[in-house]
CSV table of C-alpha atoms and ligand atoms in Angstrom, one decimal:
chain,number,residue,atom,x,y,z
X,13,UNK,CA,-83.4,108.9,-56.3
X,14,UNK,CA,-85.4,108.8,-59.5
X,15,UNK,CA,-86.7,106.2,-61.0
X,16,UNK,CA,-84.3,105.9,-64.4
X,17,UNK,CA,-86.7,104.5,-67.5
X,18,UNK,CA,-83.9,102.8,-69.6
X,19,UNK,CA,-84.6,102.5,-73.5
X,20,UNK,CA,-82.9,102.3,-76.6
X,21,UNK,CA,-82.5,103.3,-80.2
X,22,UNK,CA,-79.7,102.5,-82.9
X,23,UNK,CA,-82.5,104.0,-85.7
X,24,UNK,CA,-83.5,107.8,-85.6
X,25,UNK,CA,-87.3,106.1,-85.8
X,26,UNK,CA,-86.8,103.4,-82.6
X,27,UNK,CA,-89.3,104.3,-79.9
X,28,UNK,CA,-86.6,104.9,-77.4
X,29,UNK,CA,-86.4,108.5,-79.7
X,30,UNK,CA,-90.2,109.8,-78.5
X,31,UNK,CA,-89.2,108.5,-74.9
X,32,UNK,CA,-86.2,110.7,-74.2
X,33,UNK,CA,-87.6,113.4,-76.5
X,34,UNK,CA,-91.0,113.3,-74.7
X,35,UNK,CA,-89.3,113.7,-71.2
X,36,UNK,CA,-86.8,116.6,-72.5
X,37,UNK,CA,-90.7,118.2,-73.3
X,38,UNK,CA,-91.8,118.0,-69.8
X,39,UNK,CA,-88.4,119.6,-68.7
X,40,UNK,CA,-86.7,116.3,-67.3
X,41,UNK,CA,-83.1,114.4,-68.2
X,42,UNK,CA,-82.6,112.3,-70.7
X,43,UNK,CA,-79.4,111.1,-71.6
X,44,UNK,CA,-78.9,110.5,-75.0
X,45,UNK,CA,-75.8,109.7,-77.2
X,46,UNK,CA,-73.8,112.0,-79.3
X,47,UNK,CA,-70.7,111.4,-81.9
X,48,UNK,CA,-68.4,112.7,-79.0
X,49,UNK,CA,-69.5,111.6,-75.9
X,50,UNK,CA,-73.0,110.4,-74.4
X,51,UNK,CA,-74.6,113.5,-73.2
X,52,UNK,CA,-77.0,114.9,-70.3
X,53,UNK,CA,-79.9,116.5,-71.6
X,54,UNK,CA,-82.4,118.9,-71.1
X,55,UNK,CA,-84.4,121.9,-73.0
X,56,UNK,CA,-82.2,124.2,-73.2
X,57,UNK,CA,-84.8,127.3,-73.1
X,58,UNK,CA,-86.5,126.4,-69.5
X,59,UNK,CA,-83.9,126.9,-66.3
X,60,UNK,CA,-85.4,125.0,-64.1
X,61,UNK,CA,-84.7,122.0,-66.2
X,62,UNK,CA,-81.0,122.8,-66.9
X,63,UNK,CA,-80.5,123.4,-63.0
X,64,UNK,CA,-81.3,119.8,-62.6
X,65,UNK,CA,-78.5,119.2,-65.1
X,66,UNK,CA,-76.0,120.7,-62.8
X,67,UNK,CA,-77.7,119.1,-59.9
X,68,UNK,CA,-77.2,115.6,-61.1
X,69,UNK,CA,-73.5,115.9,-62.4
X,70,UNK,CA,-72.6,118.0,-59.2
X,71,UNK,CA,-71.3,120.3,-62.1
X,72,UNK,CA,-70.2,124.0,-60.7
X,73,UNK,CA,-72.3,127.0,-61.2
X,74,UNK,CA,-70.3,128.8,-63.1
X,75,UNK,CA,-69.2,126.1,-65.8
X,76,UNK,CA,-71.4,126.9,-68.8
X,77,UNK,CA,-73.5,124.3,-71.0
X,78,UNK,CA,-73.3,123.6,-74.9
X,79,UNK,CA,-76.5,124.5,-76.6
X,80,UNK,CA,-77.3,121.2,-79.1
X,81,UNK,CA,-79.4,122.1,-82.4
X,82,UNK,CA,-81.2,119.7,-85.0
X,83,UNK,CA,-81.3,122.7,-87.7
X,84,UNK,CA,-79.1,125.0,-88.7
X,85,UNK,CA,-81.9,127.6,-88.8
X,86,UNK,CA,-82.1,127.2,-85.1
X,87,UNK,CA,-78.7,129.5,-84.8
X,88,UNK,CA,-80.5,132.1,-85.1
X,89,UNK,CA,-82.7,132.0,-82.0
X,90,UNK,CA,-80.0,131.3,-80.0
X,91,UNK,CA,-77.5,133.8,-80.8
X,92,UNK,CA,-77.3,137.3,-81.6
X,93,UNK,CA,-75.0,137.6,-84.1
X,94,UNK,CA,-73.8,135.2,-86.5
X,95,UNK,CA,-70.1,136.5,-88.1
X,96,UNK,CA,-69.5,135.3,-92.0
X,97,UNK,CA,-66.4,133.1,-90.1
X,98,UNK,CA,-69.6,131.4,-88.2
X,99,UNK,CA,-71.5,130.3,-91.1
X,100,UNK,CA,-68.5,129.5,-93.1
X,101,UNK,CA,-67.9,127.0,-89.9
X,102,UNK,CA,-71.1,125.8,-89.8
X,103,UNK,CA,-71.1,124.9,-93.4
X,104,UNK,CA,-68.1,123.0,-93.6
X,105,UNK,CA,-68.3,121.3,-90.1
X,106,UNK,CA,-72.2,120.8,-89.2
X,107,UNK,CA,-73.7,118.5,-88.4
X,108,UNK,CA,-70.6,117.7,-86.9
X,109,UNK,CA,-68.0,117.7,-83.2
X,110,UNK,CA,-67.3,121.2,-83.8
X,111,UNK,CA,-68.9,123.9,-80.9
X,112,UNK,CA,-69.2,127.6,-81.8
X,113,UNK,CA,-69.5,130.2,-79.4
X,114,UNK,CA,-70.9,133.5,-80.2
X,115,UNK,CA,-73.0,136.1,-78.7
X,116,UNK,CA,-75.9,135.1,-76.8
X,117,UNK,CA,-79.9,136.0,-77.2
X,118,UNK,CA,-81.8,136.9,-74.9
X,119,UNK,CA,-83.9,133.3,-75.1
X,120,UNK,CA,-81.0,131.4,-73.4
X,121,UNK,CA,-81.6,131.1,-69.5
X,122,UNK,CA,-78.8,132.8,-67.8
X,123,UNK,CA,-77.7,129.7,-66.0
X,124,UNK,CA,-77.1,127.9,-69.4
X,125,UNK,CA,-74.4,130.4,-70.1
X,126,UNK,CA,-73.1,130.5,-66.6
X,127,UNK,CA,-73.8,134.4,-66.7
X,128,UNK,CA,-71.4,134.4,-69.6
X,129,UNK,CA,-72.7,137.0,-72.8
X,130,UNK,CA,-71.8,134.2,-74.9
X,131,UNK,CA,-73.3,131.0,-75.7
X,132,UNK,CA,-71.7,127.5,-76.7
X,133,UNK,CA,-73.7,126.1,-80.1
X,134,UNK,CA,-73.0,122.8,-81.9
X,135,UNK,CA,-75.0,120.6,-84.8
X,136,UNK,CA,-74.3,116.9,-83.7
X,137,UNK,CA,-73.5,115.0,-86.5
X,138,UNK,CA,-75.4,111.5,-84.3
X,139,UNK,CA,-79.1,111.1,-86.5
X,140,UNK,CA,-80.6,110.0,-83.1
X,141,UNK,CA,-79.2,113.1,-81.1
X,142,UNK,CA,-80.9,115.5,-83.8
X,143,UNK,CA,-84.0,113.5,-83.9
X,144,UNK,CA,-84.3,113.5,-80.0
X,145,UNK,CA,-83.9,117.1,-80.2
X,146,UNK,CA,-86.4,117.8,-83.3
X,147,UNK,CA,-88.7,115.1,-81.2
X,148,UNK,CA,-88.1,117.7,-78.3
X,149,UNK,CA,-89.1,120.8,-80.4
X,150,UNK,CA,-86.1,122.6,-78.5
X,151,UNK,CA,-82.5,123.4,-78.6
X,152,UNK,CA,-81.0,121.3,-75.7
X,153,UNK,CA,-78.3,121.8,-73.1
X,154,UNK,CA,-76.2,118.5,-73.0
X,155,UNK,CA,-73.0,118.6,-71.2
X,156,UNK,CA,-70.8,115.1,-70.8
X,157,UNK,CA,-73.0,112.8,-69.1
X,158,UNK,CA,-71.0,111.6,-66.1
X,159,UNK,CA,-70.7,113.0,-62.6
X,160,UNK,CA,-68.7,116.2,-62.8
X,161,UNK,CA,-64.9,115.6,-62.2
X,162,UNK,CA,-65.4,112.0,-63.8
X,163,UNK,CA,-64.2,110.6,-67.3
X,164,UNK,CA,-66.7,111.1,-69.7
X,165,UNK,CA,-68.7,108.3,-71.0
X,166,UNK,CA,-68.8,107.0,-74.5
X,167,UNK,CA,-70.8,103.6,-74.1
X,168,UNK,CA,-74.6,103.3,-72.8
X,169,UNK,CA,-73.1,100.9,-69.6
X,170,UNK,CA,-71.4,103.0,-68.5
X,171,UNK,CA,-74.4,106.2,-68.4
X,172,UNK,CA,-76.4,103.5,-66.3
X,173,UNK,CA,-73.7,102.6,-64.1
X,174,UNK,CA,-72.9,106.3,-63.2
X,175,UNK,CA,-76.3,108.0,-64.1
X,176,UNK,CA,-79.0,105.4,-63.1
X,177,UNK,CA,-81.2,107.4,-60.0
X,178,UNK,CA,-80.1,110.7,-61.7
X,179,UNK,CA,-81.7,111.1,-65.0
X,180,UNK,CA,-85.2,110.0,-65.8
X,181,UNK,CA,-84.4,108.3,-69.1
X,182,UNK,CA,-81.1,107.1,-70.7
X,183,UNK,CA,-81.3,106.2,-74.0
X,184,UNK,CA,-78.5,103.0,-75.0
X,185,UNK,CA,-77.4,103.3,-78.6
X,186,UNK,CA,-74.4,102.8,-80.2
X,187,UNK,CA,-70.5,103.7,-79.0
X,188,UNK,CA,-69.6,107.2,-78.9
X,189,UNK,CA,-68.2,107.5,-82.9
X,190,UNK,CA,-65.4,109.9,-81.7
X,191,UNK,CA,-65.0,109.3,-77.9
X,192,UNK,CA,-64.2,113.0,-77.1
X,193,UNK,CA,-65.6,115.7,-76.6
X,194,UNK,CA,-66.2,118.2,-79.3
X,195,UNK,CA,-64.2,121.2,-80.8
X,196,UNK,CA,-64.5,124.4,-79.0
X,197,UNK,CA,-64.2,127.7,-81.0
X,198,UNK,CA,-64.6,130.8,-79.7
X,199,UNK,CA,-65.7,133.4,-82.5
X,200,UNK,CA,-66.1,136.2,-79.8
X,201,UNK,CA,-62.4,137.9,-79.8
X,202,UNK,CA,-60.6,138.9,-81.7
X,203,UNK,CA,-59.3,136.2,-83.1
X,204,UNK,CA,-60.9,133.0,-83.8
X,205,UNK,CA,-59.5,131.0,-80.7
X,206,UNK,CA,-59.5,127.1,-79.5
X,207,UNK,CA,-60.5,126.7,-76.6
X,208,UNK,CA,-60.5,123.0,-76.8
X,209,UNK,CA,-59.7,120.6,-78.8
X,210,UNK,CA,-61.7,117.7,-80.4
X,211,UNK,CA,-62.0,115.7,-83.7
X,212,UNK,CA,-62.0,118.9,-86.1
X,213,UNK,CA,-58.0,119.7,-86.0
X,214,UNK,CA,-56.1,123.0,-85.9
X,215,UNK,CA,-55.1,122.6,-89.4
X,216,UNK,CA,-58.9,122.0,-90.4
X,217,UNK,CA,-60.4,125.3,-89.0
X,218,UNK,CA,-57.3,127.2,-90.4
X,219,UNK,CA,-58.0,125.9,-93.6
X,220,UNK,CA,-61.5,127.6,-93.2
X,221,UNK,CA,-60.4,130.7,-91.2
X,222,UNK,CA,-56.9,131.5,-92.4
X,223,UNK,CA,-55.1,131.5,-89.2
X,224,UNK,CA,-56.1,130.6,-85.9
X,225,UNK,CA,-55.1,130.7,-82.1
X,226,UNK,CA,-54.9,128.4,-79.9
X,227,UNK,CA,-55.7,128.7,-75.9
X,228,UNK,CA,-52.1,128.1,-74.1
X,229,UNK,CA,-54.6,126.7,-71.1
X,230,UNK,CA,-55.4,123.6,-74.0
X,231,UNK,CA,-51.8,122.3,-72.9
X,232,UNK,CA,-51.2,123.4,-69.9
X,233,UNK,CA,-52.8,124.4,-66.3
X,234,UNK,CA,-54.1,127.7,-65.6
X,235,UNK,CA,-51.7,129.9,-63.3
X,236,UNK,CA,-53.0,131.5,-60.5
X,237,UNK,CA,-55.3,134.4,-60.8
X,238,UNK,CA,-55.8,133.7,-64.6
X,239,UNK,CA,-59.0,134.3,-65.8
X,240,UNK,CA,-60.0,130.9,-67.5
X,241,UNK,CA,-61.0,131.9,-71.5
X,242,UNK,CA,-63.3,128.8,-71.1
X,243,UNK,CA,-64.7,128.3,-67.5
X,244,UNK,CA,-64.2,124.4,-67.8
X,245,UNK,CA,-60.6,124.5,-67.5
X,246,UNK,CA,-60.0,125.5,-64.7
X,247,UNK,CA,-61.8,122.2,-62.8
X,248,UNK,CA,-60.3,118.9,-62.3
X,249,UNK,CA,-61.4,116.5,-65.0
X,250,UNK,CA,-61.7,112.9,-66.4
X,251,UNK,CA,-60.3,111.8,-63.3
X,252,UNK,CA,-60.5,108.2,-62.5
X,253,UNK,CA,-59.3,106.7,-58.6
X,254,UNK,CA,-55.8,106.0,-59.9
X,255,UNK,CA,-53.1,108.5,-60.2
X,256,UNK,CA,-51.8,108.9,-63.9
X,257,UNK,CA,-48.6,110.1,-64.9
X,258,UNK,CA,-47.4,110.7,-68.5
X,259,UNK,CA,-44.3,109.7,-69.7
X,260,UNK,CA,-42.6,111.1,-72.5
X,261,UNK,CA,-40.2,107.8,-73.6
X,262,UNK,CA,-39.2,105.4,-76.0
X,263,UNK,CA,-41.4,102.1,-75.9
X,264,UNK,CA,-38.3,100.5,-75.0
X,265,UNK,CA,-38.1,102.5,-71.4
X,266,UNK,CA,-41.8,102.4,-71.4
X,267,UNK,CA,-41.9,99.0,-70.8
X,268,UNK,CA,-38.6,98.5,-68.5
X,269,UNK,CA,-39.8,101.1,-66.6
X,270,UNK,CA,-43.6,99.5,-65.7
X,271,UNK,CA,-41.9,95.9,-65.4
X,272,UNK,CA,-39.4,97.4,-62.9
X,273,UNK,CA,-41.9,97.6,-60.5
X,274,UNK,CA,-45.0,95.5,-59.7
X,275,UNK,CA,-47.1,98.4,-58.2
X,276,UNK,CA,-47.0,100.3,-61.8
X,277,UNK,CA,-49.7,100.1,-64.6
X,278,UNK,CA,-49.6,100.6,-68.2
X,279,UNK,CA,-52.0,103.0,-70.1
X,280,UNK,CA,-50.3,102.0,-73.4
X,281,UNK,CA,-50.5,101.6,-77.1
X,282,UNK,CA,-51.9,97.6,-78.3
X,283,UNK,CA,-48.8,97.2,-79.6
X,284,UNK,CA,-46.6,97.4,-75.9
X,285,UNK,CA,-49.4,94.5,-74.7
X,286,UNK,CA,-47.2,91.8,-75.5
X,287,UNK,CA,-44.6,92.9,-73.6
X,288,UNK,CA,-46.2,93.7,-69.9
X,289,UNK,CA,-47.9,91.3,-67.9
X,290,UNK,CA,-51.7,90.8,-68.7
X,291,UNK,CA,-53.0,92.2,-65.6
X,292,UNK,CA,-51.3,95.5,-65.0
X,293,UNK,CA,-51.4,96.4,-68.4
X,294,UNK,CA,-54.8,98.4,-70.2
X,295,UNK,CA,-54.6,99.7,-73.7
X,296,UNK,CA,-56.0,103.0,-75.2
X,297,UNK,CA,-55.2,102.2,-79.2
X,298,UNK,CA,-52.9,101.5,-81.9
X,299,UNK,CA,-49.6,103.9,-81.7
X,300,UNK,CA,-50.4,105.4,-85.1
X,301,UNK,CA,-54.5,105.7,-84.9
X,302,UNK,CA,-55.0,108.4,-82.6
X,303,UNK,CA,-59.0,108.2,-83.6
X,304,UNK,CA,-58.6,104.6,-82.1
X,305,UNK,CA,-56.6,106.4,-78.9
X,306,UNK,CA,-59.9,109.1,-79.0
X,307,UNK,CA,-61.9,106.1,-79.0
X,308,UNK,CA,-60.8,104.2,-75.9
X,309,UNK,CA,-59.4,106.6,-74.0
X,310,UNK,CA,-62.2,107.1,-71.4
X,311,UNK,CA,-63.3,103.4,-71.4
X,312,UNK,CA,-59.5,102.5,-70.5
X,313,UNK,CA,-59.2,105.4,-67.6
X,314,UNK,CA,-62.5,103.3,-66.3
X,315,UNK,CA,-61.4,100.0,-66.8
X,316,UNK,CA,-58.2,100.7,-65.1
X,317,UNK,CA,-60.4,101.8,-62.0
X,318,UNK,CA,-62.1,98.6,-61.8
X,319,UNK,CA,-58.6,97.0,-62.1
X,320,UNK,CA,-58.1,98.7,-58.3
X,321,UNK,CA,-55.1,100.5,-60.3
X,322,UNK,CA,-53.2,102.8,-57.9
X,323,UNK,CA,-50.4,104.3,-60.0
X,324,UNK,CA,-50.3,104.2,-63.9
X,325,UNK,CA,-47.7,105.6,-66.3
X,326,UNK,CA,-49.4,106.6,-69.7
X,327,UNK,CA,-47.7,106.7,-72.9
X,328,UNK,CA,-47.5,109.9,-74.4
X,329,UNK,CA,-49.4,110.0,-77.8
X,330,UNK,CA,-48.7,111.7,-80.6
X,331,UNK,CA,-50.2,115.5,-80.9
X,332,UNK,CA,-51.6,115.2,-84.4
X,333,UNK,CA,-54.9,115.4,-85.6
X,334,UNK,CA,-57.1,114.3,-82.9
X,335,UNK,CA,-54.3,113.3,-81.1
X,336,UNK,CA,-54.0,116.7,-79.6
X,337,UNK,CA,-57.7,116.4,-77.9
X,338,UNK,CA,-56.3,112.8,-76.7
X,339,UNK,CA,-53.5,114.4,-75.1
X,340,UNK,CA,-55.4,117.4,-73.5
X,341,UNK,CA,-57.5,115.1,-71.6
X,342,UNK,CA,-54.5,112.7,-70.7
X,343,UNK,CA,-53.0,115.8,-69.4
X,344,UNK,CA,-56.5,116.9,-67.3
X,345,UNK,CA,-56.5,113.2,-66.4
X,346,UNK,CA,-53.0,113.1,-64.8
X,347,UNK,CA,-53.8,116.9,-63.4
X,348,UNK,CA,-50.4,117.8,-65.5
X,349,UNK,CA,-47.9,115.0,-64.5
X,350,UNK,CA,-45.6,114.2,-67.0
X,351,UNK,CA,-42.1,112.6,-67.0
X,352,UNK,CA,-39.3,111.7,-69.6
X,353,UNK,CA,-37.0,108.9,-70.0
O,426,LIG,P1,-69.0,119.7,-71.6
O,426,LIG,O1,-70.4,120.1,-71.9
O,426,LIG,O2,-68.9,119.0,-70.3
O,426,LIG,O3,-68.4,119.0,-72.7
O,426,LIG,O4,-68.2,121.1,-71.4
O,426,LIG,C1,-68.5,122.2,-72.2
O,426,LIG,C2,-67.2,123.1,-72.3
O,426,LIG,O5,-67.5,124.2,-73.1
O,426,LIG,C3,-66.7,123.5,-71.0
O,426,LIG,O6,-65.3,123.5,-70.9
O,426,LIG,C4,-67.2,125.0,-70.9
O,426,LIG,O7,-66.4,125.8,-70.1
O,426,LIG,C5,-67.2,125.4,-72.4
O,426,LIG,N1,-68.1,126.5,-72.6
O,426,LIG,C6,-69.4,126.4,-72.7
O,426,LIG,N2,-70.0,127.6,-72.9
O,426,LIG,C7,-68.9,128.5,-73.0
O,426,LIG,C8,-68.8,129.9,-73.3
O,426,LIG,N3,-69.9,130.7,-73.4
O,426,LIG,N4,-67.6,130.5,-73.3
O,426,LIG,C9,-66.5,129.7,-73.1
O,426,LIG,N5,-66.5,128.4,-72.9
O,426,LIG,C10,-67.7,127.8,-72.8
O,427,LIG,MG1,-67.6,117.3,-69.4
């Protein structure tokens, strides 16, 4: 067990900046918050640091790290080679939840990249993130900061109540703006691909880079013996205790279908609360917001944990926007269970 130093900052000039910067430095964890989601970090430059990243989420080996930068000029350390479509992304989307990956240099520690030749780079749009890591003086490696397998986390409660004995410092700030997790572009194909998706759409990257693909693992599992484009999806994710089950209906059969049976719970929309008793039912956002959906998804997945939920139906939301990330983590969450009525 460590002994977690908890501080905060909702002002890139608090104190609580120099703490978790200052313990990055002497190659500890700090968890620090993001636009996305909180994150686990470390300098990104020393392995021996970003194995105690793994260590403390119980992440696999083999599921590589995003590299965070404060300035754009850092890019260049960090990878190898920087295509035109790179810096034509990085000037319309950094700072910002958008992740880049490209070819690797020879800087970044082999177990950053999982071994990969390629390297995962984002600008975070949060002022405290990049002055943590200018504070640091190093890129740093922060993947979600909740135990592997776990919803993410996108308020500072929640980092102590899962990450307090792990890290040495997590630093409380605000609620996650976003509430998942960023963009992922690969730029190494190819074809520009999504790999997953996050607060930057479809439609805004093609307006950038013409046309673009998108992973057929993003909506679906993998099938067996395929090679996973992006090691992370082929692990279980955002699980909470309960067992979660979409369902493709009318709000109508939504709600007959929960009330026909006390052992069901609602992941809904606010506006099916009314109609479902108090208790069984936990909202993610207003039907037509999916940034509010985005929001609360990972805070309702908890909540409905503490709730001793044992079976909930989700409402399906819709796939626009950012309501395409929302659904690709519903659909991790649920490990692909969807119905129709
Ligand atoms: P997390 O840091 O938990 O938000 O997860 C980072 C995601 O980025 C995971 O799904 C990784 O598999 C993916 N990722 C990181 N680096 C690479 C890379 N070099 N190639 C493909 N996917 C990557
Ligand atoms: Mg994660």
């Amino acid at each position: 067990m460590l002994n977690t130093v908890i501080v905060s900052a909702f002002s890139p000039t608090d104190d609580g900046v120099r703490v978790a910067a200052d313990a990055i430095k002497r190659g500890e964890l700090a968890v620090i918050p993001t636009e996305t989601v909180y994150g686990l970090a470390a300098n990104a430059l020393d392995s021996s640091a970003v194995d105690k990243i793994f260590v403390a989420k119980g992440r696999p080996q083999d599921n590589p790290l995003i590299v965070h930068i404060a300035d754009r000029d850092d890019l260049c350390n960090i990878a190898r080679e920087i295509p035109p479509v790179a810096t034509a992304l990085a000037d319309r989307f950094w700072p910002g939840p958008l992740t880049i990956i490209l070819k690797k240099s020879s800087v970044v520690p082999q177990n950053v990249t999982a071994g990969l030749d390629t390297v995962a780079v984002r600008m975070p749009e949060n002022e405290i993130a990049r002055a943590v890591i200018r504070a640091a003086g190093c890129p740093v490696a922060a993947p979600s900061a909740n135990v592997s397998g776990r919803p993410s986390i996108t308020c500072a409660k929640h980092c102590k109540e899962e990450l307090g004995g792990r890290v040495n410092v997590i630093l409380e700030s605000f609620d996650c703006k976003f509430g998942v997790e960023s963009t992922v572009i690969s730029l190494v194909g190819p074809r520009p691909c999504i790999l997953r998706p996050g607060a930057v759409s479809p439609a805004e990257l093609e307006a950038i880079l013409g046309s673009v693909d998108i992973s057929p693992a993003v909506l679906r599992s993998l099938e067996k013996n395929e090679v996973a484009a992006s090691p992370g999806m082929k692990y279980k994710h955002y699980s909470p205790n309960a067992e979660i089950t979409i369902v493709d209906a009318s709000r109508e059969n939504f709600i007959s279908f929960i009330n026909a049976d006390p052992n069901r719970f609602a992941l809904c929309f606010d506006e099916d609360i009314p109609d479902i008793p108090p208790e069984k039912a936990v909202s993610f956002g207003s039907q037509n917001d999916p940034l509010s959906m985005a929001h609360n998804l990972f805070e309702a997945l908890r909540t409905l944990d503490q709730r001793g939920a044992r079976t909930v139906f989700a409402r399906k939301p819709s796939l626009d926007g950012i309501g395409l990330a929302v659904y690709n983590r519903l659909l991790r969450a649920a490990a692909f269970r969807e119905i129709s009525l």
